[in-house]
PDB file of C-alpha atoms in Angstrom:
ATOM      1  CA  UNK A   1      65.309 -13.674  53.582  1.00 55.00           C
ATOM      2  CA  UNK A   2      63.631 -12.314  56.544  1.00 78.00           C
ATOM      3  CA  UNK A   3      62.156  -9.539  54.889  1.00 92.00           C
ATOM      4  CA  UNK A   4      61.755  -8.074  51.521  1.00 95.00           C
ATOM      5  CA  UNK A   5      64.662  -5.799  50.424  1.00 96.00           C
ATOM      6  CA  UNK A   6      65.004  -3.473  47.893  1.00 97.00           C
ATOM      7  CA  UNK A   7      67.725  -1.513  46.383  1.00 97.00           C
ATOM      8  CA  UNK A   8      69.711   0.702  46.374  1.00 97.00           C
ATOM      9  CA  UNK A   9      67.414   2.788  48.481  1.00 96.00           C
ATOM     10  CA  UNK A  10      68.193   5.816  46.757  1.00 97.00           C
ATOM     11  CA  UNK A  11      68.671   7.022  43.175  1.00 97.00           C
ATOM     12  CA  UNK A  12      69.537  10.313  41.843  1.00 98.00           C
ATOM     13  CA  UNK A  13      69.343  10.380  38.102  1.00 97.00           C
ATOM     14  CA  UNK A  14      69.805  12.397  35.536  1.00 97.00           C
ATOM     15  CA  UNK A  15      66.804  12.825  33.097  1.00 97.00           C
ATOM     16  CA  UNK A  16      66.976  10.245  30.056  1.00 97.00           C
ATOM     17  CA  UNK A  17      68.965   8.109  32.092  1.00 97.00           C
ATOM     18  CA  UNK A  18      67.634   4.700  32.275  1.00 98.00           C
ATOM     19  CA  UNK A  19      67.139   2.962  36.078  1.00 98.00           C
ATOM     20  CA  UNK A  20      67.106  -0.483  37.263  1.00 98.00           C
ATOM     21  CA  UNK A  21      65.116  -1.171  40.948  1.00 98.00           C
ATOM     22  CA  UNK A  22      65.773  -4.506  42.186  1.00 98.00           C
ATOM     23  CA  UNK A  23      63.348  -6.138  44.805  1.00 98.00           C
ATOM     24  CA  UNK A  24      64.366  -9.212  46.537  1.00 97.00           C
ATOM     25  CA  UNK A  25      61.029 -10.980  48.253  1.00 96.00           C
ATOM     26  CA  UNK A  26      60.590 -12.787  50.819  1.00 94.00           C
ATOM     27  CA  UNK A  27      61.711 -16.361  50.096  1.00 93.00           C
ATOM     28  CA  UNK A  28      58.988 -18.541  48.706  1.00 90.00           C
ATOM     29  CA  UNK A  29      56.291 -16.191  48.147  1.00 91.00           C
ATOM     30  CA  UNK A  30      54.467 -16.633  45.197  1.00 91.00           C
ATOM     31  CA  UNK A  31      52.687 -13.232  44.284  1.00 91.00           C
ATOM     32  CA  UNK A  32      54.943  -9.451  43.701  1.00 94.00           C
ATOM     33  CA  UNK A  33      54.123  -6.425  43.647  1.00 94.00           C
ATOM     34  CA  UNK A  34      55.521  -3.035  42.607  1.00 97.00           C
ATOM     35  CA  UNK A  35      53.379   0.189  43.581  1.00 97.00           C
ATOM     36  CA  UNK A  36      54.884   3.888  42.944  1.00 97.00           C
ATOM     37  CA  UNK A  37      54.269   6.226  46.032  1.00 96.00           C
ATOM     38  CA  UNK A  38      54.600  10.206  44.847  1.00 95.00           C
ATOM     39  CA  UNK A  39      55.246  12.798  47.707  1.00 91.00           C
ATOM     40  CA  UNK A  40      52.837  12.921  49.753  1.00 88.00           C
ATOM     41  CA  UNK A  41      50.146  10.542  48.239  1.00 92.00           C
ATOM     42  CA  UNK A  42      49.413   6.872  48.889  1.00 94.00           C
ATOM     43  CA  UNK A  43      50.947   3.988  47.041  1.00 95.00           C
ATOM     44  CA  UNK A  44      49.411   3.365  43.234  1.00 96.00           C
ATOM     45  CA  UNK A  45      49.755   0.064  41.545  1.00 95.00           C
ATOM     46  CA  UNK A  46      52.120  -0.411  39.217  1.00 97.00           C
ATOM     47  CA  UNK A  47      52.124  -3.883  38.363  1.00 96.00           C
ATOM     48  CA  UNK A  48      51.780  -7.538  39.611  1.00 93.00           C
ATOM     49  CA  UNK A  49      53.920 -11.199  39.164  1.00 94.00           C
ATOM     50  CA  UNK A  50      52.950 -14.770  40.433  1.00 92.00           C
ATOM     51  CA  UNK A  51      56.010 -16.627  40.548  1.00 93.00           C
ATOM     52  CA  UNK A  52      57.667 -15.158  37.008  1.00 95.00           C
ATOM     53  CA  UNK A  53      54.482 -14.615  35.093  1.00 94.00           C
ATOM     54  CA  UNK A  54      53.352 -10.546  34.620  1.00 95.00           C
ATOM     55  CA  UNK A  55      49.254 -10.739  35.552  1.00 92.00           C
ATOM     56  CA  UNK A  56      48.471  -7.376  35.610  1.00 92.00           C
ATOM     57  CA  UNK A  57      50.935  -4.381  34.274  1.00 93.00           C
ATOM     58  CA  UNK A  58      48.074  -2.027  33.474  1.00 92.00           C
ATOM     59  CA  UNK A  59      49.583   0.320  36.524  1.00 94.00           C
ATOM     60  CA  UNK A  60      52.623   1.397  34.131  1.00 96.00           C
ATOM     61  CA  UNK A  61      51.939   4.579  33.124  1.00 94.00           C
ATOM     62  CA  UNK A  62      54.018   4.307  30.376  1.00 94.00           C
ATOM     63  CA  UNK A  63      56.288   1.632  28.202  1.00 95.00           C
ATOM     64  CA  UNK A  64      59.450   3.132  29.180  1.00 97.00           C
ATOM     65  CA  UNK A  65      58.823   1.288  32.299  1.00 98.00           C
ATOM     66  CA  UNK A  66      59.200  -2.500  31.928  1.00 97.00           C
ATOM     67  CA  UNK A  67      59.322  -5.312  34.636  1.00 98.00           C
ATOM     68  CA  UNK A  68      60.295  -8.664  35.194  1.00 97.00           C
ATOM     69  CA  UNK A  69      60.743 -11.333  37.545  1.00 97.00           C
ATOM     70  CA  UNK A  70      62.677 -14.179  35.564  1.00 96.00           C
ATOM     71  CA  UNK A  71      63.551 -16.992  37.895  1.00 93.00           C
ATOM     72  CA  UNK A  72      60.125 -16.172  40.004  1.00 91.00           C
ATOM     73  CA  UNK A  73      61.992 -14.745  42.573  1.00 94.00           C
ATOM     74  CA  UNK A  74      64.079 -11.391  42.631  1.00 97.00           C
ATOM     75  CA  UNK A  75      62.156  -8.692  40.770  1.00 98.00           C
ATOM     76  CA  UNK A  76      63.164  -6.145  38.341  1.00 98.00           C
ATOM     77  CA  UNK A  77      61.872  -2.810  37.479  1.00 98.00           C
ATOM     78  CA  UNK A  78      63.383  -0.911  34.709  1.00 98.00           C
ATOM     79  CA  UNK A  79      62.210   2.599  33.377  1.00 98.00           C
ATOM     80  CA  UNK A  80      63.884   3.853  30.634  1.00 98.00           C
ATOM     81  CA  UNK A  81      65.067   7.426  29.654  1.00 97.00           C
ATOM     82  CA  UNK A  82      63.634   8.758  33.030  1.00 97.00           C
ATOM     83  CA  UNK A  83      61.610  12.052  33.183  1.00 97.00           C
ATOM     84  CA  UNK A  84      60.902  13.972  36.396  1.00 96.00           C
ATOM     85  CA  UNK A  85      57.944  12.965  36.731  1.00 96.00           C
ATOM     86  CA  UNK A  86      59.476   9.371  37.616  1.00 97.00           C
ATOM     87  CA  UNK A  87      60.308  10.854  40.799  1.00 97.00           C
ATOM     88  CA  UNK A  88      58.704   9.055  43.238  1.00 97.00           C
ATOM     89  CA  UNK A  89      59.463   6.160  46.067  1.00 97.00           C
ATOM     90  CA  UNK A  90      59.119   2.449  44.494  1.00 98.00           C
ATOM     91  CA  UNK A  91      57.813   0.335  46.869  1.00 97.00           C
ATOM     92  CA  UNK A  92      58.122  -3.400  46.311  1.00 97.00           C
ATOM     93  CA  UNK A  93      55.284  -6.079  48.184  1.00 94.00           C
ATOM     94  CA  UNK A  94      55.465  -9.715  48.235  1.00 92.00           C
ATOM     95  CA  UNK A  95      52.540 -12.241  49.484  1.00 89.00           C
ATOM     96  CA  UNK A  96      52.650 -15.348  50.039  1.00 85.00           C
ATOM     97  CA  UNK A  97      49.816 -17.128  47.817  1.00 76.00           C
ATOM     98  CA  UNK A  98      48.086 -15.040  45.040  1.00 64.00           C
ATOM     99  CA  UNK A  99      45.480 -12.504  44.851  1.00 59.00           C
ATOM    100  CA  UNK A 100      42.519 -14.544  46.531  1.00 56.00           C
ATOM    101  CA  UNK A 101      42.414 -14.933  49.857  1.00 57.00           C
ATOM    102  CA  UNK A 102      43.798 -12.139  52.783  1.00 60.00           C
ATOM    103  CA  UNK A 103      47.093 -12.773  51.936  1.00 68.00           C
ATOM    104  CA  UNK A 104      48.793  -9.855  53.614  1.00 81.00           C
ATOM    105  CA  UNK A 105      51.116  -8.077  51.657  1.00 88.00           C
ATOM    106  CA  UNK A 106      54.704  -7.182  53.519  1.00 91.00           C
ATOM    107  CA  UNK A 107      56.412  -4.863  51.502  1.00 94.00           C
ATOM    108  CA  UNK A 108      59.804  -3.566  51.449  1.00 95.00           C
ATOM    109  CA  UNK A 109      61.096  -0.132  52.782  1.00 94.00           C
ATOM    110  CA  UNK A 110      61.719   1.249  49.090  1.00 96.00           C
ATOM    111  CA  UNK A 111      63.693   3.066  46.213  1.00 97.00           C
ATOM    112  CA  UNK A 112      63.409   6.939  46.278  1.00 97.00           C
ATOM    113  CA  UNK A 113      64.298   7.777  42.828  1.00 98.00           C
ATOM    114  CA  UNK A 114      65.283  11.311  42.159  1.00 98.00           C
ATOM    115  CA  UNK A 115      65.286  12.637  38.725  1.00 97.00           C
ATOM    116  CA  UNK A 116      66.787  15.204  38.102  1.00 96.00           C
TER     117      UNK A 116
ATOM    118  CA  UNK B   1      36.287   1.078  40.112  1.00 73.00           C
ATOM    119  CA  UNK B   2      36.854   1.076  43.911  1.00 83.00           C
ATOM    120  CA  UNK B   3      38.519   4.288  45.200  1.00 92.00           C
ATOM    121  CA  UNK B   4      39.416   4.916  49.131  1.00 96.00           C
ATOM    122  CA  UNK B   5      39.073   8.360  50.299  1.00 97.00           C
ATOM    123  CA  UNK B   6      41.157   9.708  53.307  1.00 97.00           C
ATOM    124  CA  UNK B   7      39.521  13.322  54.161  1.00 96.00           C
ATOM    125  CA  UNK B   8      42.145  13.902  56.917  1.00 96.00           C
ATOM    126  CA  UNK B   9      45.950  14.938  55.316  1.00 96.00           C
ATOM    127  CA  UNK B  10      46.837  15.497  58.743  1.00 97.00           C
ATOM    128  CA  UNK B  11      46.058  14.768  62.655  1.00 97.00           C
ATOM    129  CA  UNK B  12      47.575  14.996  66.087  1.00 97.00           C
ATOM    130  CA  UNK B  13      46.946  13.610  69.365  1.00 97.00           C
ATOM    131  CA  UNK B  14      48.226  14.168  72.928  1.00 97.00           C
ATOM    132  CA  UNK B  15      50.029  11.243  74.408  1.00 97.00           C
ATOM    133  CA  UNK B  16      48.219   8.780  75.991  1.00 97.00           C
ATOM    134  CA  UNK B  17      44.658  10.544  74.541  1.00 97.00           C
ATOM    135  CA  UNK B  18      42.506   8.483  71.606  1.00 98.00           C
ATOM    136  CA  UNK B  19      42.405   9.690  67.951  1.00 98.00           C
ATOM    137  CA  UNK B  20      40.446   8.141  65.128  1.00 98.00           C
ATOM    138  CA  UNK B  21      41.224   8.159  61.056  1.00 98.00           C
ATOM    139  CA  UNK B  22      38.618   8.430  58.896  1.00 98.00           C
ATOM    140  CA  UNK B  23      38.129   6.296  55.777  1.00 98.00           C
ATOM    141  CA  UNK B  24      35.270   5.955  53.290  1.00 97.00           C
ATOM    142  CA  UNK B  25      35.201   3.793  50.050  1.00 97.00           C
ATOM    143  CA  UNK B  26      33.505   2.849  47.244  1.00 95.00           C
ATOM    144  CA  UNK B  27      33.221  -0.076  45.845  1.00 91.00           C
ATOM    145  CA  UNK B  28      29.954  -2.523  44.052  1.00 89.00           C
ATOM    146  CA  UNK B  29      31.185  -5.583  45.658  1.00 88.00           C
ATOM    147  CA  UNK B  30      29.907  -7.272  48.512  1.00 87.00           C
ATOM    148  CA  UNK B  31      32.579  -9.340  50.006  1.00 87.00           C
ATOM    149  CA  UNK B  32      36.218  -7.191  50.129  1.00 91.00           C
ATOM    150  CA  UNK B  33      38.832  -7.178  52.512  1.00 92.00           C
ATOM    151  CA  UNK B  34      39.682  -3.688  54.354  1.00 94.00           C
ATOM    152  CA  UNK B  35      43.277  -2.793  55.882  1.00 95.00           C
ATOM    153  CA  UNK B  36      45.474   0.032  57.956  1.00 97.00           C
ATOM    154  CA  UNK B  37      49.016   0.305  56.964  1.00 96.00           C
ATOM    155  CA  UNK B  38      51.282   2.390  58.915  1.00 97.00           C
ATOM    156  CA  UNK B  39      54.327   3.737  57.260  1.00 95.00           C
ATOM    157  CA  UNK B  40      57.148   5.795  59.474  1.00 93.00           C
ATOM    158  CA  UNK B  41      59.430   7.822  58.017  1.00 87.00           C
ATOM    159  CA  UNK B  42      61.876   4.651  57.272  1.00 83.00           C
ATOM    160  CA  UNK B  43      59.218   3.927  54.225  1.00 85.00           C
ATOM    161  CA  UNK B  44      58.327   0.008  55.189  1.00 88.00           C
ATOM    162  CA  UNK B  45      54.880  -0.015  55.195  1.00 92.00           C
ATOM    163  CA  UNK B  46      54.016  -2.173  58.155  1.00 94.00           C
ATOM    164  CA  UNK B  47      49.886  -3.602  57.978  1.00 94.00           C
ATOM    165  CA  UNK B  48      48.089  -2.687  61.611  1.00 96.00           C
ATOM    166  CA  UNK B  49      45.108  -4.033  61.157  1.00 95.00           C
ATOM    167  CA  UNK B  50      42.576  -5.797  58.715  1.00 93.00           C
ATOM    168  CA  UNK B  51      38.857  -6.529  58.177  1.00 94.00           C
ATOM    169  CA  UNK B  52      37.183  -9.157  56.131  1.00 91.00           C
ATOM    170  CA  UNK B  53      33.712  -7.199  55.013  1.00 91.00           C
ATOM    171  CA  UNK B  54      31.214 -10.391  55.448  1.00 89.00           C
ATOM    172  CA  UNK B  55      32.242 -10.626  59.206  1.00 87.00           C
ATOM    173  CA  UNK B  56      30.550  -8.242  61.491  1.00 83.00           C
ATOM    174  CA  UNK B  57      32.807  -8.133  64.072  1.00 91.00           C
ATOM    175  CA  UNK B  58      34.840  -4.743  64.172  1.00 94.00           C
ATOM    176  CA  UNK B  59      38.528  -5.981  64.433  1.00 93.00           C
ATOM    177  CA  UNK B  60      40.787  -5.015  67.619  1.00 94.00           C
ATOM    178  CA  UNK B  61      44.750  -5.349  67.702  1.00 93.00           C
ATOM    179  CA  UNK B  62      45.888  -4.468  71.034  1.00 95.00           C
ATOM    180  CA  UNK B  63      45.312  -0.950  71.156  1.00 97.00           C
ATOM    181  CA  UNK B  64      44.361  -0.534  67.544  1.00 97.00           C
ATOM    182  CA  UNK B  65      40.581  -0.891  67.089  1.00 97.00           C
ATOM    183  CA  UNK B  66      38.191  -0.289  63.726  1.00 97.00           C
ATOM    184  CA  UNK B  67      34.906   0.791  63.204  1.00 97.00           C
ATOM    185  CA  UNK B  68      33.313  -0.624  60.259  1.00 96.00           C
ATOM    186  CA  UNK B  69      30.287   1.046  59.014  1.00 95.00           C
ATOM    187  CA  UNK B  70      29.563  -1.308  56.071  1.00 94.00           C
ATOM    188  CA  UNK B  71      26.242   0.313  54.574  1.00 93.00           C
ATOM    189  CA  UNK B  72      27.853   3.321  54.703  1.00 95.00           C
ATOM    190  CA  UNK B  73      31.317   2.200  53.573  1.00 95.00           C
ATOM    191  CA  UNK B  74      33.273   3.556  56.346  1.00 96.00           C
ATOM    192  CA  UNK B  75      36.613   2.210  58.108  1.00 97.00           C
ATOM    193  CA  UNK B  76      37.534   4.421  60.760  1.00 98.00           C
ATOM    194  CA  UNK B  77      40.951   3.422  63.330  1.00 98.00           C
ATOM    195  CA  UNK B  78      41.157   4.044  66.270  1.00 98.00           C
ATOM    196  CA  UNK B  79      44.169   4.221  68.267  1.00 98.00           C
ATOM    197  CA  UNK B  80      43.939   4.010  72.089  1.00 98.00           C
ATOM    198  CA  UNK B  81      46.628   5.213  74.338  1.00 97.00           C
ATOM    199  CA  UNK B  82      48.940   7.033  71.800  1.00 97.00           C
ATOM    200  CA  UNK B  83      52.378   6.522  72.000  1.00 97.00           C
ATOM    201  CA  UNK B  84      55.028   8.875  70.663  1.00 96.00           C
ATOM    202  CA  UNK B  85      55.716   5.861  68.575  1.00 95.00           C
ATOM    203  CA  UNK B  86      52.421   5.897  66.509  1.00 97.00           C
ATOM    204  CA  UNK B  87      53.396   8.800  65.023  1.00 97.00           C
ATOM    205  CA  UNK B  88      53.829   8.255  61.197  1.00 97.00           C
ATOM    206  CA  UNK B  89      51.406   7.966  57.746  1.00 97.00           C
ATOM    207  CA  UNK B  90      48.360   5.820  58.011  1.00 98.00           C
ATOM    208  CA  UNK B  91      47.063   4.424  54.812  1.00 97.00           C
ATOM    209  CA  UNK B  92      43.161   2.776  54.060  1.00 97.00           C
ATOM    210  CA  UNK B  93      43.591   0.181  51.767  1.00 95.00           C
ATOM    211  CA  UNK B  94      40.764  -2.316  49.909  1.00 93.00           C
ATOM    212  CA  UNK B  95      40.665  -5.169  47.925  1.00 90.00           C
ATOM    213  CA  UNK B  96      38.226  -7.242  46.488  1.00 86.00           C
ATOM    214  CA  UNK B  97      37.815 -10.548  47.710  1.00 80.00           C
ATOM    215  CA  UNK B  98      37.651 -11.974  44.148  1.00 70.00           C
ATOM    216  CA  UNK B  99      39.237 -11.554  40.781  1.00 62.00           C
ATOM    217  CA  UNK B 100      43.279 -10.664  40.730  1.00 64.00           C
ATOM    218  CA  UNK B 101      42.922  -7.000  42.046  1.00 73.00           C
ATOM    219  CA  UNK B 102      45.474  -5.426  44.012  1.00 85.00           C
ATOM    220  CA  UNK B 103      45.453  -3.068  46.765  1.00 89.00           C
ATOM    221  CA  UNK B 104      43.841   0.418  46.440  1.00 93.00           C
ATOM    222  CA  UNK B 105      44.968   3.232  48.580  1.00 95.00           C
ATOM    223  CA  UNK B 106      43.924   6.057  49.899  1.00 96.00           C
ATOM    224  CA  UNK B 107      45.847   9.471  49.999  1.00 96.00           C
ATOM    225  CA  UNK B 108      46.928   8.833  53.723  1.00 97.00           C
ATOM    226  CA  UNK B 109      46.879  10.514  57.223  1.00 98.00           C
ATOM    227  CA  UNK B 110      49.652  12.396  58.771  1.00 97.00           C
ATOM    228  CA  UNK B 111      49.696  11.496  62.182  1.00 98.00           C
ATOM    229  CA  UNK B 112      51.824  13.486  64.946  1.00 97.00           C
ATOM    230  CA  UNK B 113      52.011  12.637  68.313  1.00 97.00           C
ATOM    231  CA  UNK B 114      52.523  14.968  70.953  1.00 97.00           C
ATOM    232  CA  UNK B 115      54.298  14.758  74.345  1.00 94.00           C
TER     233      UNK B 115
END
């Protein structure tokens, strides 16, 4: 697609629910990213595909969160029996090549989850 | 490991006037890349402007400009003839040049622009 899309865009859960946050990238990019963004605070990394192998998941900040990226193209991040502190937007990047290089990172607008 | 500090949660500017973000880093490595993200209130983080560290050449984008202070690991923007549609979150942002790191972010700047 023309962008990177992510849904649904908003998520109101109810705590120990489990969550599913699907990011589509943009087509033929090779590297994915997922970065959690708190209130007020900048992005932090969460973890970090090229094409369907996980790189780098030491982001998670905890194993009830779990993601995957199958076919090497539409991403999924799962976190399990959700606390509050899950609250937070889930922003999904995609890049063309990997890690070297500037490859610019265009991310997608984001899942605010809301746990409640 | 590298962290990015923003010492500004929030700034304003007059239409049409020049403000400048602050951003310092830290960081052992000698070749990186620097950026300025700009996120509005619809969340998409949309990149302004980026600067590879081994060139010396502060980078310009229209009226978007940086000021790279290598030895003393600053990254300031600066944003000429503010429009009422600059207002949003501005984000500093590093990465290495080698190794598979991803991008580190600072807190961010709030900034409002006023008619």
């Amino acid at each position: 697609g023309a962008g990177v899309s992510q849904s649904p865009r908003y998520k109101v859960a109810k705590r120990g629910q489990d969550v599913a946050l699907r990011c589509d990238p943009i087509s033929g990019h090779v590297s994915l990213f997922w970065y959690q963004q708190a209130l007020g605070q900048g992005p932090e990394f969460l973890t970090y595909f090229q094409n369907e192998a996980q790189l780098d998941k030491s982001g998670l900040p905890s194993d009830r969160f779990f993601a995957e990226r199958p076919e090497g193209s539409v991403s999924t991040l799962k976190i399990q029996r959700t606390q509050q502190e899950d609250s937070a937007v889930y922003l999904c990047a995609s890049s063309l090549t990997g890690l070297t290089g500037a490859n610019v990172l265009t991310f997608g607008a984001g899942s605010r989850l809301t746990v409640l | 490991a590298q962290t990015v500090t923003q010492s500004q949660p929030e700034m304003s500017v007059q239409e049409a006037e020049t403000v400048t973000l602050s951003c310092t880093y830290d960081t052992s490595e000698s070749d990186y890349y620097l950026f300025w993200y700009k996120q509005p209130p619809s969340r998409q983080m949309i990149l302004v402007i980026r600067q590879e560290a081994y060139k010396q050449q502060n980078a310009t984008e229209n009226r978007f400009s940086v000021n790279f202070q290598k030895a003393a690991k600053s990254f300031s923007l600066k944003i000429s003839d503010s429009q009422l549609g600059d207002a949003a979150m501005y984000f500093c942002a590093y990465r290495t040049k080698s190794g598979n790191t991803p991008l580190v972010f600072g807190k961010g700047t709030r900034l409002s622009v006023i008619a």
